[in-house]
Coordinates of C-alpha atoms and ligand atoms in Angstrom, one line a residue:
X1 CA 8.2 -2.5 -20.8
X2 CA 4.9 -1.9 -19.9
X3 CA 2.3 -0.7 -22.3
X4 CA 0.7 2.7 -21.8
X5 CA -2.5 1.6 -21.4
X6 CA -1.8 -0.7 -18.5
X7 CA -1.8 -0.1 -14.6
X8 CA 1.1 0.6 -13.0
X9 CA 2.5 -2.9 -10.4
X10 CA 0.8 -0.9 -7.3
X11 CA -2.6 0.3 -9.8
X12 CA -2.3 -4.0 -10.7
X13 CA -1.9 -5.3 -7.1
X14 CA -5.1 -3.1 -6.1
X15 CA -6.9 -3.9 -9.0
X16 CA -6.7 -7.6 -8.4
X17 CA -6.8 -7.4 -5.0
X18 CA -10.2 -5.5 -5.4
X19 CA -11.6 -8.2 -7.8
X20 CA -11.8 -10.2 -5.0
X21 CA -12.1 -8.6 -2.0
X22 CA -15.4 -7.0 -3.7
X23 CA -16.5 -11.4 -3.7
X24 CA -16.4 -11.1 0.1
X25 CA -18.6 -8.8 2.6
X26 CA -16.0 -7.3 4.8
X27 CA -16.9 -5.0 8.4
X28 CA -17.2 -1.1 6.9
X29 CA -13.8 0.2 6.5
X30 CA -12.0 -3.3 6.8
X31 CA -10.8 -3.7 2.7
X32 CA -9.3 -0.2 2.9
X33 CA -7.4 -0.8 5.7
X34 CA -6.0 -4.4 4.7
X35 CA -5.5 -2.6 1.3
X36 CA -3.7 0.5 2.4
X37 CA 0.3 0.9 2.5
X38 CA 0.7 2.0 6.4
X39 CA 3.9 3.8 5.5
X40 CA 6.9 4.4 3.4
X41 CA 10.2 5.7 4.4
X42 CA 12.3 7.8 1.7
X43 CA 15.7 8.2 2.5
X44 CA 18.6 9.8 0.4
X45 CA 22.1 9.4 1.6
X46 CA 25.6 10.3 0.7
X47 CA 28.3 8.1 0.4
X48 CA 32.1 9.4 -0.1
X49 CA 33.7 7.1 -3.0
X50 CA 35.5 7.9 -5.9
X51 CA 36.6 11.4 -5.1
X52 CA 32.9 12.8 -4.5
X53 CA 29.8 12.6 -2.3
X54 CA 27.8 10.1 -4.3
X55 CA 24.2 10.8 -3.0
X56 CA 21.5 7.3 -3.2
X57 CA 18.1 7.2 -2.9
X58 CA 16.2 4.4 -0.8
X59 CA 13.0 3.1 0.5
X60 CA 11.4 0.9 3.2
X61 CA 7.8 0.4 3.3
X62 CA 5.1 -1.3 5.6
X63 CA 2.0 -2.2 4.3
X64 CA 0.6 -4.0 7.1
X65 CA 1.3 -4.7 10.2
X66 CA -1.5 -6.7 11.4
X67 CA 1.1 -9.2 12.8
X68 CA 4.6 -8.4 13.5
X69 CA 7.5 -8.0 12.6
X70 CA 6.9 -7.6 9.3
X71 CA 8.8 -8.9 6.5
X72 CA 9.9 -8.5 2.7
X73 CA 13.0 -8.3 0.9
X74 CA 15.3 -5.5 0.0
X75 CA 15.9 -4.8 -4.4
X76 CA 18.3 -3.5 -5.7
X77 CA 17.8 -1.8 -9.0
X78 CA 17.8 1.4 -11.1
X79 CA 13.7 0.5 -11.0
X80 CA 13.1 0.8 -7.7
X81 CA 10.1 3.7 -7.0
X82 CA 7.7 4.3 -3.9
X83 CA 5.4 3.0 -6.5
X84 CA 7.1 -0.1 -6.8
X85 CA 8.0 -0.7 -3.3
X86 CA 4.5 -0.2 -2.2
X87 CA 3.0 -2.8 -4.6
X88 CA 6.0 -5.7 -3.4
X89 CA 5.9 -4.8 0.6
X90 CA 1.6 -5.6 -0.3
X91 CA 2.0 -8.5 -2.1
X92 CA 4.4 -9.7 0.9
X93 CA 0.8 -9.3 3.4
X94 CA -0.9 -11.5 0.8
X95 CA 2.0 -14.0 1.0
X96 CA 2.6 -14.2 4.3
X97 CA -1.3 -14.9 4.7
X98 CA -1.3 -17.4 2.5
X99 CA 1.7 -19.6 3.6
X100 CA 1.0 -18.7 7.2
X101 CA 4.0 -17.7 8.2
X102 CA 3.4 -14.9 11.2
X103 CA 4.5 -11.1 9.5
X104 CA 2.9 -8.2 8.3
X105 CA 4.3 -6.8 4.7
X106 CA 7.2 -5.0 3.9
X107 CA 9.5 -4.4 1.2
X108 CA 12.6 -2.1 0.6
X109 CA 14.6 -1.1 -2.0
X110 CA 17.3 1.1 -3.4
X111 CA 17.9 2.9 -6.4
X112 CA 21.4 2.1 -8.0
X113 CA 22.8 -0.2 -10.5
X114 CA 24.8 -3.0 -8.3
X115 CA 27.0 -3.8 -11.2
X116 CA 28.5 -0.7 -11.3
X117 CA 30.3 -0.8 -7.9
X118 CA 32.8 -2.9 -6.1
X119 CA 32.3 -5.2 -3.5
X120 CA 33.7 -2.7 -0.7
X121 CA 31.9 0.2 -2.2
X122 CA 28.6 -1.9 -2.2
X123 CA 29.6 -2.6 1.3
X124 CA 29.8 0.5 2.2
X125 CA 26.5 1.9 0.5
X126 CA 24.8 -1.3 2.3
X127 CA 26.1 -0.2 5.8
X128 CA 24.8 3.4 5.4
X129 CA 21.4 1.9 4.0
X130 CA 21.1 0.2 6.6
X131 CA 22.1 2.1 9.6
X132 CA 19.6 4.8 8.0
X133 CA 17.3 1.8 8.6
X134 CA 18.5 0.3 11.7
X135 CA 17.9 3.9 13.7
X136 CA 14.2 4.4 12.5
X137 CA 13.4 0.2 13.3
X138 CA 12.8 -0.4 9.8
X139 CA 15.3 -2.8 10.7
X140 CA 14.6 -5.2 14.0
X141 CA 14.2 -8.6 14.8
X142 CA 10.8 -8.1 16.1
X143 CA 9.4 -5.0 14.1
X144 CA 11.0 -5.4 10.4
X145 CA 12.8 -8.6 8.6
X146 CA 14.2 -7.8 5.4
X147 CA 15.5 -10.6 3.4
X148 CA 17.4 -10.5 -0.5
X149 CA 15.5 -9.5 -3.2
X150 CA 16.3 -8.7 -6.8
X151 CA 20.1 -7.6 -6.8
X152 CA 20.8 -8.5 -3.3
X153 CA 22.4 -11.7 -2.3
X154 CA 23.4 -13.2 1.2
X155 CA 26.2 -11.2 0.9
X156 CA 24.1 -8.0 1.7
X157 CA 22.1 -9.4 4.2
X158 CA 25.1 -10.9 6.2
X159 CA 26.7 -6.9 6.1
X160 CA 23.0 -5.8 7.2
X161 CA 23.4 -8.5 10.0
X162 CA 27.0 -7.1 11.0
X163 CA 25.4 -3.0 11.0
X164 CA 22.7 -4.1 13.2
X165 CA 24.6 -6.0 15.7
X166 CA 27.6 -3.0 15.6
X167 CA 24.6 -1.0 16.7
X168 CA 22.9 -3.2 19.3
X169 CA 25.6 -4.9 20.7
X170 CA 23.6 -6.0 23.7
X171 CA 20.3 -7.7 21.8
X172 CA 21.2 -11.4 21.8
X173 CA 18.4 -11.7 19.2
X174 CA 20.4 -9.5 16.6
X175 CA 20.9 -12.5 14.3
X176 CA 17.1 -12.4 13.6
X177 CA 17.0 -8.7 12.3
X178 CA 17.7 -10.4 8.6
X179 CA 17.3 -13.6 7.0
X180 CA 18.8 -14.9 4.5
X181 CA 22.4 -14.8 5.3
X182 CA 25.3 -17.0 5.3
X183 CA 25.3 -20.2 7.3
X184 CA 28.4 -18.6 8.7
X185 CA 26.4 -15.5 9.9
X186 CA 23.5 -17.2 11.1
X187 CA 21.7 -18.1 7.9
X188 CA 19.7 -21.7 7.4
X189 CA 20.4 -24.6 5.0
X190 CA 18.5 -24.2 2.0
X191 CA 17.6 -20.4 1.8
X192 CA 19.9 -19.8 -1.1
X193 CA 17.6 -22.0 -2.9
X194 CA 14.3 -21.8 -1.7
X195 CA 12.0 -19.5 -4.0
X196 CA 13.0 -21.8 -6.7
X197 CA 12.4 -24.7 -4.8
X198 CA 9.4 -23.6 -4.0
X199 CA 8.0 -22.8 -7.1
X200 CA 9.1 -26.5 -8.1
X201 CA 7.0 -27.7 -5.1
X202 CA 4.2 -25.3 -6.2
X203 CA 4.0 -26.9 -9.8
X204 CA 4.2 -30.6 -8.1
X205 CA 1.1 -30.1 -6.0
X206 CA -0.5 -28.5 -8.7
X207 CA 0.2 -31.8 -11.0
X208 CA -1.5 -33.9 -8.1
X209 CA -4.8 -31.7 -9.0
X210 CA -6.6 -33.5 -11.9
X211 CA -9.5 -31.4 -12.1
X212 CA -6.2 -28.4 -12.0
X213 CA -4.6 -29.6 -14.6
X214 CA -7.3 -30.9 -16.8
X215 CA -8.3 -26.8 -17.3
X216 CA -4.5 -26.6 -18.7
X217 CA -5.4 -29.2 -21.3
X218 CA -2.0 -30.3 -20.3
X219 CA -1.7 -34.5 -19.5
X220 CA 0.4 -36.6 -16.8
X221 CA 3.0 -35.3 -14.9
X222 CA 6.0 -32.6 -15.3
X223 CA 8.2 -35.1 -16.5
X224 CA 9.4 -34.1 -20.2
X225 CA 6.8 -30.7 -19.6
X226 CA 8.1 -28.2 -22.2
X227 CA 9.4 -25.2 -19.9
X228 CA 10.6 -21.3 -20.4
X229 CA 12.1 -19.3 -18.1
X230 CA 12.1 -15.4 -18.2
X231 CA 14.6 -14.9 -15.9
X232 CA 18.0 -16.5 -15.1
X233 CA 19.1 -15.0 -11.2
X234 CA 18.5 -16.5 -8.5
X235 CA 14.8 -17.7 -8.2
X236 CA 14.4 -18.2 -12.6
X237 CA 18.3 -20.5 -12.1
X238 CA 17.4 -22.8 -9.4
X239 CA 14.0 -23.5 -10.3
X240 CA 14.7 -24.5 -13.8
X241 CA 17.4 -26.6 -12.3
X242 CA 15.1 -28.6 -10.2
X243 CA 12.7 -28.8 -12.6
X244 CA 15.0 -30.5 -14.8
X245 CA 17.4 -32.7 -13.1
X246 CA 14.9 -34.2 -10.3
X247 CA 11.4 -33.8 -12.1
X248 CA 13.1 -34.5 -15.8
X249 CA 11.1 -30.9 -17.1
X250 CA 12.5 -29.9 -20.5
X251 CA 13.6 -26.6 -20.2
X252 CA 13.5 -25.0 -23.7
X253 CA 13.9 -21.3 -23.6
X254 CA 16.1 -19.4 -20.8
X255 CA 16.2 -15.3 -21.1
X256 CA 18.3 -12.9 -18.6
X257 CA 18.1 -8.9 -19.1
X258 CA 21.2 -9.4 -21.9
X259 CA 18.7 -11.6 -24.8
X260 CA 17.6 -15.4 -24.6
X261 CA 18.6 -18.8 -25.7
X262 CA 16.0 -21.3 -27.1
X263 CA 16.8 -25.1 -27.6
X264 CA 13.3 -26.9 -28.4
X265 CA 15.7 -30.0 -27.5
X266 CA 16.0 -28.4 -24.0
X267 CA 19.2 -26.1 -22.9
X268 CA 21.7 -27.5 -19.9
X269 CA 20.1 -25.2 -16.8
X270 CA 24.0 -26.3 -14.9
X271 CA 25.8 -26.0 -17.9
X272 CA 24.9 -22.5 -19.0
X273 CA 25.1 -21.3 -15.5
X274 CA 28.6 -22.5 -15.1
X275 CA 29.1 -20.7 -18.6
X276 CA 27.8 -17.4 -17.1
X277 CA 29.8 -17.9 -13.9
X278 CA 32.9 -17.8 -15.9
X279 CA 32.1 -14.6 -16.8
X280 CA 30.5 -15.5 -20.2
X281 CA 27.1 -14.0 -22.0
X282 CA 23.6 -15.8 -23.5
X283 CA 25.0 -14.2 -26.9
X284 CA 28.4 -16.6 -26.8
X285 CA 27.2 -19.9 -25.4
X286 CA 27.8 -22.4 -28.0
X287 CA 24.2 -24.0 -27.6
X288 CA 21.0 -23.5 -28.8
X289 CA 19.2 -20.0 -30.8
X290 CA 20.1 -16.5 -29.7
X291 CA 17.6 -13.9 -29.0
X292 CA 18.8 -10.3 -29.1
X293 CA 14.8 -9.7 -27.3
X294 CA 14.6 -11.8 -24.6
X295 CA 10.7 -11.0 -24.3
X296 CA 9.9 -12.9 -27.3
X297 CA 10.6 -16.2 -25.8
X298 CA 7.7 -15.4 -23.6
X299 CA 5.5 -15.8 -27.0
X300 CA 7.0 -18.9 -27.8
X301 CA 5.4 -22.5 -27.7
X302 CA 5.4 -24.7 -24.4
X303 CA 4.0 -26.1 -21.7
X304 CA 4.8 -24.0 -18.9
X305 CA 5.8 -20.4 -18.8
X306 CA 8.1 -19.2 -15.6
X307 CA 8.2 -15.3 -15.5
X308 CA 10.8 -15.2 -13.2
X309 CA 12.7 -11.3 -13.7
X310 CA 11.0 -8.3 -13.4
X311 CA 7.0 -7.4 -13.1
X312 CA 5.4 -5.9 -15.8
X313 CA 6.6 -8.1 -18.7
X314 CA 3.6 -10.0 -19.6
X315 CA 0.7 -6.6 -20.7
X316 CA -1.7 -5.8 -23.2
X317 CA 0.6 -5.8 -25.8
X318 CA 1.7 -9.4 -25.8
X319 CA -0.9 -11.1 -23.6
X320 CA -3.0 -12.3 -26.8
X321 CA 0.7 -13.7 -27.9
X322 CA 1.0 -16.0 -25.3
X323 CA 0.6 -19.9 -25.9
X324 CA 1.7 -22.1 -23.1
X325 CA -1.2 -22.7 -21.3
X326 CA 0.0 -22.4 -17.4
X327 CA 1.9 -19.4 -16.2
X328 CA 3.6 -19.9 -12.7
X329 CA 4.7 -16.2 -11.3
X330 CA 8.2 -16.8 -9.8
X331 CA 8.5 -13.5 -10.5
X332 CA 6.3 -10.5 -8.2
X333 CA 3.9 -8.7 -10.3
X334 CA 4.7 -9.9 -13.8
X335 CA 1.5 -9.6 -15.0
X336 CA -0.6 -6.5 -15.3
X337 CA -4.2 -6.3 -14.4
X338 CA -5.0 -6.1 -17.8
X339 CA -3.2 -8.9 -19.3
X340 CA -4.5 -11.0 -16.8
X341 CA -8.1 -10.3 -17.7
X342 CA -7.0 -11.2 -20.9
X343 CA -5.1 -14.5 -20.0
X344 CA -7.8 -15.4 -17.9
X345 CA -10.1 -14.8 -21.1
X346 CA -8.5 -16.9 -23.0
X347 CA -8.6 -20.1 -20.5
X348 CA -4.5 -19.3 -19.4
X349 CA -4.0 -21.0 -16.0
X350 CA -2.0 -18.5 -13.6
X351 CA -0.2 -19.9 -10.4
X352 CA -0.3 -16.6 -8.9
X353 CA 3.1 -15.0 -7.5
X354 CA 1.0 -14.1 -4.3
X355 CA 1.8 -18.2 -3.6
X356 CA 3.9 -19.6 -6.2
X357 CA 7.0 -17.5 -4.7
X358 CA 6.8 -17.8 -1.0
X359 CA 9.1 -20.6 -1.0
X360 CA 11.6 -17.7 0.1
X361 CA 9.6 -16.0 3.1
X362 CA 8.8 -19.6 4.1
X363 CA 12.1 -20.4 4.8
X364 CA 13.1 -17.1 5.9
X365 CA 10.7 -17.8 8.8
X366 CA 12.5 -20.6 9.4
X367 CA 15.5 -19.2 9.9
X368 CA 14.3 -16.1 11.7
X369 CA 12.7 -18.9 14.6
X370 CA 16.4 -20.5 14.0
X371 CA 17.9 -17.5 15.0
X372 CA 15.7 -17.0 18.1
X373 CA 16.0 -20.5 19.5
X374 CA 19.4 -20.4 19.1
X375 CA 20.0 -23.7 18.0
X376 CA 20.0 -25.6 14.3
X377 CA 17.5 -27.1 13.8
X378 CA 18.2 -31.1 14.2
X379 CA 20.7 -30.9 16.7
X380 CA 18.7 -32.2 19.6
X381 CA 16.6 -35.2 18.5
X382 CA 18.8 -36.6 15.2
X383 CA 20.9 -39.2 16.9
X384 CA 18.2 -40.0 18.9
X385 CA 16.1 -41.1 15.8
X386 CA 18.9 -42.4 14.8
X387 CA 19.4 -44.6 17.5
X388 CA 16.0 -45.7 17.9
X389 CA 15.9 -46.5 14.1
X390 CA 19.0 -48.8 14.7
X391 CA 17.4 -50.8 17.9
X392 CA 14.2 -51.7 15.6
X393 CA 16.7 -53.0 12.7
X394 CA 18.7 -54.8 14.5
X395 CA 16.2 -56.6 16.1
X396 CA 14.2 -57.2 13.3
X397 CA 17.4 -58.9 11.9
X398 CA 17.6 -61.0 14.8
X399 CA 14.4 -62.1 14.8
X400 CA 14.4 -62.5 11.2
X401 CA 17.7 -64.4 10.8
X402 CA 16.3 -67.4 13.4
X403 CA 13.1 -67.7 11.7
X404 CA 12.4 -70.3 8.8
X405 CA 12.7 -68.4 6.1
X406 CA 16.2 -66.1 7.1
X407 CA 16.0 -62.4 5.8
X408 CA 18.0 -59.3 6.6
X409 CA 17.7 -55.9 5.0
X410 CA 19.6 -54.8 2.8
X411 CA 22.4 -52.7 3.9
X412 CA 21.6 -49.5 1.6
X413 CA 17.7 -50.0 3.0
X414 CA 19.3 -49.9 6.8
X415 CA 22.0 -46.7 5.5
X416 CA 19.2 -44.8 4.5
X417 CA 16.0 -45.6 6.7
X418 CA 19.0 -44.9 9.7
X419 CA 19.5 -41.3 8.4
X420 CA 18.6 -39.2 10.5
X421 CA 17.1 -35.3 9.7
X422 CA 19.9 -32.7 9.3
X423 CA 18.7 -29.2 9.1
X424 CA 18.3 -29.0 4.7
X425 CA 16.1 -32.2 5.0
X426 CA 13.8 -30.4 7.8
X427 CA 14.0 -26.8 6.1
X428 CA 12.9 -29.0 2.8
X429 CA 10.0 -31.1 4.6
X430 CA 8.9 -27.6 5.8
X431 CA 8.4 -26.1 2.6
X432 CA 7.0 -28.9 0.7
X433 CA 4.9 -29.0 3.5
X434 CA 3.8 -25.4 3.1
X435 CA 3.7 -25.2 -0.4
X436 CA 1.4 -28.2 -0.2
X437 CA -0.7 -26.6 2.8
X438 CA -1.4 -23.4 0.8
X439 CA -2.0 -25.0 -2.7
X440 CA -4.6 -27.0 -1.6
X441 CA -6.7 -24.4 0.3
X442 CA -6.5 -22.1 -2.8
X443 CA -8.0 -24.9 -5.2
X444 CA -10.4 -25.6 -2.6
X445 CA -11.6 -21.9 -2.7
X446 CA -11.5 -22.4 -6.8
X447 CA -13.7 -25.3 -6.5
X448 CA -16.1 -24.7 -4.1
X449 CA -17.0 -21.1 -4.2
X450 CA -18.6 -21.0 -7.6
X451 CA -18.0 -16.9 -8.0
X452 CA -14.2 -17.8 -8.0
X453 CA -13.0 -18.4 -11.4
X454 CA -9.0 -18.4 -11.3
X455 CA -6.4 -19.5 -9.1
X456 CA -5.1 -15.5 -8.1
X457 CA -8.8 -14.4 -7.3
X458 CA -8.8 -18.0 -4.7
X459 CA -5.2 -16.9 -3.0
X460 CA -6.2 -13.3 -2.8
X461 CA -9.5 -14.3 -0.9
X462 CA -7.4 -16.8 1.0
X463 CA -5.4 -13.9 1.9
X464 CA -8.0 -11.3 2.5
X465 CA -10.1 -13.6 4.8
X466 CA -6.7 -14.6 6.8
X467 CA -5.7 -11.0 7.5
X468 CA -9.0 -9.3 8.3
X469 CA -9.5 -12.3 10.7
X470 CA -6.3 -11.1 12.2
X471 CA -7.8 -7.6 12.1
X472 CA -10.7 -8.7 14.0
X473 CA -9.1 -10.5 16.8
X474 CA -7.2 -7.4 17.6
X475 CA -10.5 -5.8 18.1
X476 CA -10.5 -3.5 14.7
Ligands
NAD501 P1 18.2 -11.8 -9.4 O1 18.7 -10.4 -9.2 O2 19.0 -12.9 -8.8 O3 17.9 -12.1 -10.9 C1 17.1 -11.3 -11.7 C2 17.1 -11.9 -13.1 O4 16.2 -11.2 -13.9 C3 18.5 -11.9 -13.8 O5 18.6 -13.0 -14.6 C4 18.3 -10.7 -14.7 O6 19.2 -10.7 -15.9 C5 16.9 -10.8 -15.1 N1 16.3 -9.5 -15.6 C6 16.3 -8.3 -15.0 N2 15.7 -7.4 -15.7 C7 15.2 -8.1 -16.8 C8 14.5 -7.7 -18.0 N3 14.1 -6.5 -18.1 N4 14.2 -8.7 -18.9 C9 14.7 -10.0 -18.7 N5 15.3 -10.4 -17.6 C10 15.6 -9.4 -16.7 O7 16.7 -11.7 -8.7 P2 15.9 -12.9 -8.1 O8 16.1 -12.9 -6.6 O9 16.0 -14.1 -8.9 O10 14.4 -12.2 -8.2 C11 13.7 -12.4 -9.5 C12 12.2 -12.1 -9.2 O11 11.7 -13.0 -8.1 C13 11.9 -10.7 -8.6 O12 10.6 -10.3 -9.1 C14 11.8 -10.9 -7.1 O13 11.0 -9.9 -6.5 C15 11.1 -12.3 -7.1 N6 11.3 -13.0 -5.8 C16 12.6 -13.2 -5.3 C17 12.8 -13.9 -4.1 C18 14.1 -14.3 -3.6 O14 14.2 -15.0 -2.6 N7 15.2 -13.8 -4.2 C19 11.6 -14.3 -3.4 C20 10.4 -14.0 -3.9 C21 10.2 -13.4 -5.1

């Protein structure tokens, strides 16, 4: 996908990286060590299945661990390289930095196809992974958090969950050795959900900037916002649904690996996905234009472009082809150096991944502290609000019924002012909270340090000045 004469995703990270650490005077020696990958573990293992040894080939890498544990997801895909590991587990320090949530970097991944197996074989590939893992500490609730990532689910992480306990049966922490798993094993409200969500609270805060959105040329708010999304799993899906059904975005162009749809009306985000779930294709679905080349709908007109698949998809080769004028990388890495110089060039506004997809290691740390306290959060102090809620209402209607002019509130008012906050509607306050947090110190950066020019450039010196402050208090 990527064109020859653009970096590789780890050559990109530490090119844009360098553009701005090179802004900032750093102690001698400080930018190569925040910039260097500590380590990466290769293992290759064999799993008996299907009347042979079938042998895999996986990686875990650190980047940094300038706090720990350190954290990042696990992919799996017939992509997955050192090279590629190395440039997610770095962007994960950067991340973590910039939503200040307390890990180092890390990323993992393993070579395979996950289509092409069963459940229990997957299963069983996942438990060898991760015992590999689990014996070296690559796994461990307070050394390395691995969380889902391209081609995992919560179904992984909850058999990761299982293989760590089997093999610490004493360490009441266990739970915390991987987030994102199933409410049933531990997981939190909202995780499924939350790197699209976030993205959705990224692009809110960024339409409370003016001075943001006036360099988009763009006007108002996202409401009726023209949107594509390259990239239909898990992050590209619920982000386009939130978009659409609570900020009334148009979503006009959805691809997957399998071709795209485009619907300058605006395509169902639900509707297709229930069509997909019942085992359907893009090519069949009785709405809208099929695209044999997904990539092309990243050319198309709109307001907003959401890579949200695979990195590398936006290079030299179709960077001057791009018209919407704000990209927002849900996906890691999807641009290359190059094209970004380019995009950048042409007055393109980038939400860089480096923020724009944190929602998922935001609420990852929230579950992680979840699993440590031992308790959901909630439990304690929502009745209690409740209650106390209840007391003031009821008096107000008392006072208010013997006063000259009678009033009471109306009942749906007292319902839900009396609500109480359950776990989802604290795990959300969170992340909006975050999202917010980080947004605004990035555009502060843009705006006040006048050798900052883009919004990436602002979060990587965010980042940059977050870790080697870190560094520094450690005595490096
Ligand atoms: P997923 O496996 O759920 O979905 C991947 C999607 O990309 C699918 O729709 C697939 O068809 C599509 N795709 C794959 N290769 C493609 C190609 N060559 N062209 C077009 N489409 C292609 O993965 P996900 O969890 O949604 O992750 C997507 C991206 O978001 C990745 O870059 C990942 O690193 C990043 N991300 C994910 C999370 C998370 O919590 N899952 C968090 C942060 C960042």
């Amino acid at each position: 996908m990527r064109a020859s004469v653009d970096s590789s995703f780890l050559e990109s990270v530490n090119q844009l990286f360098e553009r701005a650490a090179n802004l900032i005077e750093l102690p001698p020696g400080l930018k190569e060590k925040i910039q260097i990958c500590n380590s990466t573990y290769t293992v290759r293992f064999g799993v008996r299945m299907r009347g042979k040894i079938q042998t895999f080939t996986g990686y875990r890498s650190v980047h940094s661990e300038h706090m720990e544990p350190v954290k990042g997801g696990i992919r799996y895909s017939l992509g997955v390289s050192q090279n590629e590991v190395e440039a997610l587990a770095a962007l994960m320090t950067y991340k973590c930095a910039i939503v200040e949530t307390p890990f180092g970097g890390s990323k993992g991944g393993l070579r395979i196809d996950p289509t092409q197996y069963s459940d229990e074989e997957l299963e069983r590939i996942t438990r060898r992974f991760a015992y590999e893992l689990i014996k070296r500490d690559l796994i461990n609730p307070s050394q390395n958090v691995p969380a889902p990532d391209m081609g995992t689910s919560e179904t992984e992480m909850a058999i990761i969950a299982d293989q760590y306990n089997r093999m610490n049966t004493t360490d009441i922490n266990s739970r915390a050795c991987v987030t994102g798993k199933p409410l049933t094993s531990g997981g939190i409200h909202g995780r499924v959900e939350a790197t699209g969500r976030g993205i959705q609270y990224a692009l809110q805060e960024f339409f409370r900037h003016p001075d943001d959105i006036k360099r988009t040329g763009l006007k108002g708010t996202l409401a009726n916002k023209r949107i594509i999304l390259h990239g239909f799993g898990n992050v590209g899906y619920h982000a386009g649904l939130f978009l659409q059904q609570e900020d009334d975005a148009v979503i006009i162009g959805i691809a997957n690996v399998d071709g795209g749809l485009y619907d300058p009306k605006g395509l169902d985000v639900a509707d297709l996905q229930k069509h997909l779930k019942a085992g359907q294709t893009f090519k069949n679905y009785p709405k809208g234009e099929f695209l044999e080349n997904g990539l092309k709908l990243l050319e198309c007109e709109c307001d907003i472009l959401i890579p949200a698949a695979v990195e590398g998809v936006i290079t030299t080769a179709n960077a001057s082809q791009i018209k919407a004028p704000l990209i927002i990388e849900a996906a890691n890495g999807p641009i290359t150096a190059e094209a970004d110089a380019e995009l950048n060039r042409r007055g393109i506004i980038i939400i860089p991944d480096t923020f724009a997809n944190a929602g998922g290691v935001t609420v990852s740390y929230f579950e992680w502290v979840k699993n440590l306290s031992h308790i959901r959060f909630g439990r304690m102090q929502r009745r209690q609000e409740e209650y106390r809620s209840r007391l003031l209402i009821d008096e107000m209607n008392r006072l208010f019924a013997s006063s000259d002019y009678p009033f009471r509130f109306h009942e749906d008012f007292i319902r839900r002012y009396l609500q109480g906050a359950g776990e989802i509607e604290l795990v959300r306050s969170g992340l909006d909270d975050t999202m917010r947090l980080a947004y605004q110190s990035i555009s502060e950066i843009l705006h006040t340090r006048p050798e900052v020019n883009d919004l990436r450039t602002a979060a990587f010196l965010l980042a940059i000045e977050r870790v080697a402050t870190s560094y520094k208090n450690k005595g490096l």
